[in-house]
PDB file of C-alpha atoms in Angstrom:
ATOM      1  CA  MET A 135      28.230  85.710   9.805  1.00 72.00           C
ATOM      2  CA  ARG A 136      26.892  82.977   7.891  1.00 83.00           C
ATOM      3  CA  SER A 137      29.108  80.031  10.172  1.00 86.00           C
ATOM      4  CA  ALA A 138      27.172  81.552  13.230  1.00 85.00           C
ATOM      5  CA  VAL A 139      23.516  81.004  11.715  1.00 87.00           C
ATOM      6  CA  LYS A 140      24.563  77.873  10.899  1.00 88.00           C
ATOM      7  CA  PHE A 141      25.859  76.632  14.241  1.00 87.00           C
ATOM      8  CA  LEU A 142      22.514  78.406  15.575  1.00 88.00           C
ATOM      9  CA  LEU A 143      20.368  76.275  13.418  1.00 88.00           C
ATOM     10  CA  THR A 144      22.156  73.259  13.908  1.00 89.00           C
ATOM     11  CA  LEU A 145      22.104  73.788  17.882  1.00 88.00           C
ATOM     12  CA  ALA A 146      18.127  74.842  17.654  1.00 87.00           C
ATOM     13  CA  GLY A 147      17.844  71.511  15.283  1.00 88.00           C
ATOM     14  CA  ALA A 148      19.740  69.230  17.950  1.00 88.00           C
ATOM     15  CA  PHE A 149      17.527  71.097  20.667  1.00 87.00           C
ATOM     16  CA  VAL A 150      14.253  70.033  18.791  1.00 87.00           C
ATOM     17  CA  VAL A 151      15.501  66.494  18.012  1.00 84.00           C
ATOM     18  CA  MET A 152      16.039  65.940  21.870  1.00 82.00           C
ATOM     19  CA  LEU A 153      12.770  67.567  22.924  1.00 80.00           C
ATOM     20  CA  ALA A 154      11.004  64.919  20.610  1.00 77.00           C
ATOM     21  CA  PHE A 155      13.270  61.909  21.551  1.00 77.00           C
ATOM     22  CA  ARG A 156      12.306  62.429  25.268  1.00 73.00           C
ATOM     23  CA  GLY A 157       8.945  63.309  24.761  1.00 71.00           C
ATOM     24  CA  LEU A 158       8.199  60.049  22.162  1.00 73.00           C
ATOM     25  CA  VAL A 159      10.615  57.773  23.029  1.00 79.00           C
ATOM     26  CA  MET A 160      12.472  57.556  26.714  1.00 84.00           C
ATOM     27  CA  THR A 161      12.646  59.947  29.454  1.00 86.00           C
ATOM     28  CA  VAL A 162      14.676  59.951  32.879  1.00 85.00           C
ATOM     29  CA  CYS A 163      13.186  59.601  36.277  1.00 84.00           C
ATOM     30  CA  THR A 164      15.043  60.230  39.521  1.00 82.00           C
ATOM     31  CA  ILE A 165      14.061  57.621  42.056  1.00 81.00           C
ATOM     32  CA  GLU A 166      13.703  59.275  45.546  1.00 78.00           C
ATOM     33  CA  GLY A 167      13.314  56.889  48.901  1.00 75.00           C
ATOM     34  CA  ASP A 168      14.070  53.465  49.012  1.00 74.00           C
ATOM     35  CA  GLY A 169      10.306  51.804  48.256  1.00 73.00           C
ATOM     36  CA  LEU A 170      11.935  49.724  45.298  1.00 78.00           C
ATOM     37  CA  ALA A 171      14.946  48.285  47.175  1.00 75.00           C
ATOM     38  CA  PRO A 172      16.778  46.688  46.304  1.00 79.00           C
ATOM     39  CA  GLN A 173      15.972  46.887  42.677  1.00 82.00           C
ATOM     40  CA  PHE A 174      15.921  50.528  42.571  1.00 84.00           C
ATOM     41  CA  GLU A 175      17.659  52.691  44.966  1.00 83.00           C
ATOM     42  CA  ALA A 176      17.657  56.490  46.257  1.00 82.00           C
ATOM     43  CA  GLY A 177      19.323  59.028  43.786  1.00 83.00           C
ATOM     44  CA  ASP A 178      18.762  56.061  40.796  1.00 87.00           C
ATOM     45  CA  ARG A 179      18.417  57.991  37.317  1.00 87.00           C
ATOM     46  CA  VAL A 180      15.825  55.707  35.715  1.00 90.00           C
ATOM     47  CA  VAL A 181      15.465  55.349  32.039  1.00 90.00           C
ATOM     48  CA  VAL A 182      11.522  54.972  31.161  1.00 91.00           C
ATOM     49  CA  ASN A 183      10.960  53.272  28.015  1.00 88.00           C
ATOM     50  CA  ARG A 184       7.622  55.401  26.799  1.00 86.00           C
ATOM     51  CA  TRP A 185       7.118  53.171  23.717  1.00 85.00           C
ATOM     52  CA  SER A 186       6.855  49.786  25.893  1.00 86.00           C
ATOM     53  CA  TYR A 187       2.815  49.772  26.398  1.00 87.00           C
ATOM     54  CA  GLY A 188       2.339  52.127  23.011  1.00 81.00           C
ATOM     55  CA  LEU A 189       2.817  55.669  22.743  1.00 76.00           C
ATOM     56  CA  ARG A 190       0.102  57.619  24.680  1.00 74.00           C
ATOM     57  CA  THR A 191      -1.843  59.743  22.416  1.00 74.00           C
ATOM     58  CA  GLY A 192      -4.193  62.340  23.991  1.00 68.00           C
ATOM     59  CA  GLU A 193      -5.906  62.708  27.252  1.00 67.00           C
ATOM     60  CA  LYS A 194      -9.305  62.562  28.911  1.00 60.00           C
ATOM     61  CA  GLY A 195     -11.058  65.973  28.527  1.00 61.00           C
ATOM     62  CA  SER A 196      -8.096  67.321  25.990  1.00 62.00           C
ATOM     63  CA  LEU A 197      -8.839  68.277  22.288  1.00 67.00           C
ATOM     64  CA  PHE A 198      -7.880  64.577  21.293  1.00 70.00           C
ATOM     65  CA  ASP A 199      -9.346  61.308  23.082  1.00 72.00           C
ATOM     66  CA  TYR A 200      -6.820  59.212  24.992  1.00 70.00           C
ATOM     67  CA  GLY A 201      -5.362  56.221  23.060  1.00 71.00           C
ATOM     68  CA  ARG A 202      -2.087  54.273  22.471  1.00 74.00           C
ATOM     69  CA  LEU A 203      -0.224  53.472  19.121  1.00 71.00           C
ATOM     70  CA  CYS A 204       1.060  50.099  19.151  1.00 75.00           C
ATOM     71  CA  ARG A 205      -0.745  49.259  22.142  1.00 78.00           C
ATOM     72  CA  GLN A 206       1.125  46.256  24.390  1.00 82.00           C
ATOM     73  CA  GLU A 207      -0.354  44.967  27.818  1.00 86.00           C
ATOM     74  CA  VAL A 208       1.229  45.883  30.926  1.00 88.00           C
ATOM     75  CA  LYS A 209       2.570  42.604  32.607  1.00 90.00           C
ATOM     76  CA  LYS A 210       2.538  41.604  36.252  1.00 89.00           C
ATOM     77  CA  GLY A 211       5.743  42.582  37.715  1.00 89.00           C
ATOM     78  CA  ASP A 212       6.944  45.355  35.581  1.00 92.00           C
ATOM     79  CA  PHE A 213       8.254  48.122  37.134  1.00 92.00           C
ATOM     80  CA  ILE A 214       5.892  51.209  35.395  1.00 92.00           C
ATOM     81  CA  ALA A 215       6.459  54.874  35.472  1.00 90.00           C
ATOM     82  CA  PHE A 216       2.733  56.691  36.052  1.00 89.00           C
ATOM     83  CA  GLU A 217       1.572  60.318  36.724  1.00 85.00           C
ATOM     84  CA  ASP A 218      -0.483  60.587  40.236  1.00 82.00           C
ATOM     85  CA  SER A 219      -3.317  62.704  40.764  1.00 77.00           C
ATOM     86  CA  LEU A 220      -0.659  65.737  41.267  1.00 80.00           C
ATOM     87  CA  GLY A 221       1.190  65.051  37.879  1.00 78.00           C
ATOM     88  CA  GLN A 222       4.192  63.710  40.058  1.00 82.00           C
ATOM     89  CA  VAL A 223       5.915  60.864  38.159  1.00 84.00           C
ATOM     90  CA  LEU A 224       6.362  57.740  40.755  1.00 86.00           C
ATOM     91  CA  ILE A 225       7.982  54.363  39.488  1.00 88.00           C
ATOM     92  CA  CYS A 226       6.128  51.070  41.256  1.00 88.00           C
ATOM     93  CA  GLN A 227       5.704  47.000  40.268  1.00 89.00           C
ATOM     94  CA  CYS A 228       2.506  46.155  39.033  1.00 90.00           C
ATOM     95  CA  THR A 229       0.914  43.470  40.833  1.00 87.00           C
ATOM     96  CA  ALA A 230      -2.449  43.479  39.633  1.00 85.00           C
ATOM     97  CA  VAL A 231      -3.931  43.748  35.913  1.00 85.00           C
ATOM     98  CA  PRO A 232      -7.408  43.798  34.280  1.00 83.00           C
ATOM     99  CA  GLY A 233      -9.370  41.090  35.502  1.00 79.00           C
ATOM    100  CA  ASP A 234      -7.084  40.281  38.763  1.00 79.00           C
ATOM    101  CA  THR A 235      -8.865  40.277  42.432  1.00 77.00           C
ATOM    102  CA  VAL A 236      -6.929  42.320  45.038  1.00 77.00           C
ATOM    103  CA  TYR A 237      -7.041  41.173  48.473  1.00 75.00           C
ATOM    104  CA  ILE A 238      -5.404  43.593  51.113  1.00 72.00           C
ATOM    105  CA  LYS A 239      -4.289  41.631  54.347  1.00 72.00           C
ATOM    106  CA  LYS A 240      -3.192  43.569  57.811  1.00 65.00           C
ATOM    107  CA  ALA A 241      -2.494  46.893  55.993  1.00 62.00           C
ATOM    108  CA  PRO A 242      -4.072  50.204  55.976  1.00 61.00           C
ATOM    109  CA  CYS A 243      -5.750  50.835  52.766  1.00 59.00           C
ATOM    110  CA  VAL A 244      -7.495  53.924  51.514  1.00 54.00           C
ATOM    111  CA  VAL A 245      -9.684  51.705  49.140  1.00 53.00           C
ATOM    112  CA  PRO A 246     -12.609  50.401  50.504  1.00 45.00           C
ATOM    113  CA  GLY A 247     -14.007  46.593  49.734  1.00 47.00           C
ATOM    114  CA  LEU A 248     -13.067  43.867  47.575  1.00 49.00           C
ATOM    115  CA  LEU A 249     -10.868  45.260  45.181  1.00 59.00           C
ATOM    116  CA  THR A 250     -10.611  44.156  41.511  1.00 60.00           C
ATOM    117  CA  CYS A 251      -9.709  45.658  38.238  1.00 57.00           C
ATOM    118  CA  ASP A 252     -12.527  44.444  35.970  1.00 57.00           C
ATOM    119  CA  ASP A 253     -12.243  47.658  34.162  1.00 57.00           C
ATOM    120  CA  GLN A 254     -10.350  47.349  31.028  1.00 64.00           C
ATOM    121  CA  ASP A 255      -8.048  50.372  32.191  1.00 78.00           C
ATOM    122  CA  TYR A 256      -7.014  49.880  35.627  1.00 82.00           C
ATOM    123  CA  TYR A 257      -3.716  48.567  37.604  1.00 85.00           C
ATOM    124  CA  TRP A 258      -2.770  47.565  41.045  1.00 85.00           C
ATOM    125  CA  VAL A 259       0.776  48.854  42.253  1.00 87.00           C
ATOM    126  CA  ARG A 260       2.924  48.380  45.030  1.00 83.00           C
ATOM    127  CA  SER A 261       6.226  49.411  46.498  1.00 78.00           C
ATOM    128  CA  VAL A 262       8.763  46.358  47.106  1.00 67.00           C
ATOM    129  CA  SER A 263      10.200  48.172  50.308  1.00 60.00           C
ATOM    130  CA  LYS A 264       8.170  48.472  53.521  1.00 60.00           C
ATOM    131  CA  ASN A 265      10.140  51.315  54.631  1.00 59.00           C
ATOM    132  CA  ASN A 266       8.697  53.707  52.212  1.00 57.00           C
ATOM    133  CA  PRO A 267       5.290  51.933  50.868  1.00 65.00           C
ATOM    134  CA  ILE A 268       3.720  54.697  48.364  1.00 77.00           C
ATOM    135  CA  ASP A 269       1.318  52.477  46.241  1.00 79.00           C
ATOM    136  CA  SER A 270      -1.964  51.620  45.246  1.00 80.00           C
ATOM    137  CA  ARG A 271      -3.025  51.393  49.427  1.00 77.00           C
ATOM    138  CA  GLN A 272      -2.827  55.074  49.057  1.00 80.00           C
ATOM    139  CA  LEU A 273      -3.267  56.142  45.579  1.00 82.00           C
ATOM    140  CA  GLY A 274      -5.934  53.246  44.384  1.00 80.00           C
ATOM    141  CA  PHE A 275      -6.269  52.044  41.099  1.00 83.00           C
ATOM    142  CA  ILE A 276      -3.884  53.744  38.364  1.00 87.00           C
ATOM    143  CA  PRO A 277      -5.511  54.254  35.049  1.00 86.00           C
ATOM    144  CA  GLU A 278      -3.878  53.365  32.019  1.00 85.00           C
ATOM    145  CA  ALA A 279      -3.778  56.747  30.869  1.00 83.00           C
ATOM    146  CA  ARG A 280      -1.797  57.777  33.383  1.00 86.00           C
ATOM    147  CA  ILE A 281       1.264  55.060  32.644  1.00 88.00           C
ATOM    148  CA  ILE A 282       3.973  56.958  31.075  1.00 88.00           C
ATOM    149  CA  GLY A 283       6.112  53.364  30.321  1.00 90.00           C
ATOM    150  CA  ARG A 284       8.151  50.796  31.772  1.00 92.00           C
ATOM    151  CA  ALA A 285      11.309  51.422  33.664  1.00 91.00           C
ATOM    152  CA  CYS A 286      14.315  49.605  31.937  1.00 89.00           C
ATOM    153  CA  LEU A 287      17.525  50.982  32.904  1.00 87.00           C
ATOM    154  CA  VAL A 288      19.011  52.298  35.649  1.00 88.00           C
ATOM    155  CA  LEU A 289      21.668  55.017  33.991  1.00 86.00           C
ATOM    156  CA  PHE A 290      23.808  56.159  37.244  1.00 86.00           C
ATOM    157  CA  ASN A 291      23.292  56.850  40.873  1.00 86.00           C
ATOM    158  CA  ARG A 292      24.651  59.866  42.367  1.00 81.00           C
ATOM    159  CA  ASN A 293      23.916  61.261  45.781  1.00 78.00           C
ATOM    160  CA  PRO A 294      22.374  64.031  45.999  1.00 73.00           C
ATOM    161  CA  GLU A 295      24.135  65.687  49.126  1.00 78.00           C
ATOM    162  CA  ALA A 296      27.830  65.200  47.442  1.00 78.00           C
ATOM    163  CA  PRO A 297      29.333  67.812  45.109  1.00 80.00           C
ATOM    164  CA  PHE A 298      28.904  67.752  41.671  1.00 76.00           C
ATOM    165  CA  TRP A 299      32.064  65.758  40.341  1.00 77.00           C
ATOM    166  CA  LYS A 300      31.413  63.294  43.624  1.00 82.00           C
ATOM    167  CA  GLY A 301      28.801  60.675  44.441  1.00 80.00           C
ATOM    168  CA  TYR A 302      28.657  58.877  41.955  1.00 81.00           C
ATOM    169  CA  ARG A 303      28.400  54.595  42.237  1.00 82.00           C
ATOM    170  CA  SER A 304      30.056  52.557  39.967  1.00 79.00           C
ATOM    171  CA  ASP A 305      28.393  49.687  40.702  1.00 82.00           C
ATOM    172  CA  ARG A 306      24.910  51.451  39.799  1.00 82.00           C
ATOM    173  CA  LEU A 307      25.833  51.727  36.436  1.00 78.00           C
ATOM    174  CA  LEU A 308      24.225  50.840  33.377  1.00 75.00           C
ATOM    175  CA  LEU A 309      22.190  48.285  34.928  1.00 74.00           C
ATOM    176  CA  PRO A 310      19.170  46.747  33.081  1.00 76.00           C
ATOM    177  CA  LYS A 311      15.653  46.017  34.489  1.00 66.00           C
TER     178      LYS A 311
END
């Protein structure tokens, strides 16, 4: 009986450590579509480092105000993971940081007028591929409070239509970004 209790406590402790690690340090996102090809392809499981820009604390409108511990600046060219207004996690490349002005040429854009990231916590992102462009032209500016972290590693790529034991690509295994 004692060994069963020890086993259950060990299992529960491991589960709590795993949840804390995924919530505070790193998380895994799946790339759906080819908007970031060739850097990321459909089916890639990408590790997102939550500490790359500082750990998010609180949210606007919650009990604790938004802030970041050990805050780091988002750089142009970084592939950032962020939440859209519906709570869906997206990954795009950052192309404009606070202080930059964005000009749109020959592309549909839902944000009217001259675009500038003057406010201290807004970023402009874009998809890399023209085949599946979900980026700031449709989403608008991305507030820093919605940025989760930087995509830093492709764990593996799996074809979702293939059986569980098949469909893995060895050429997409542990690729640093």
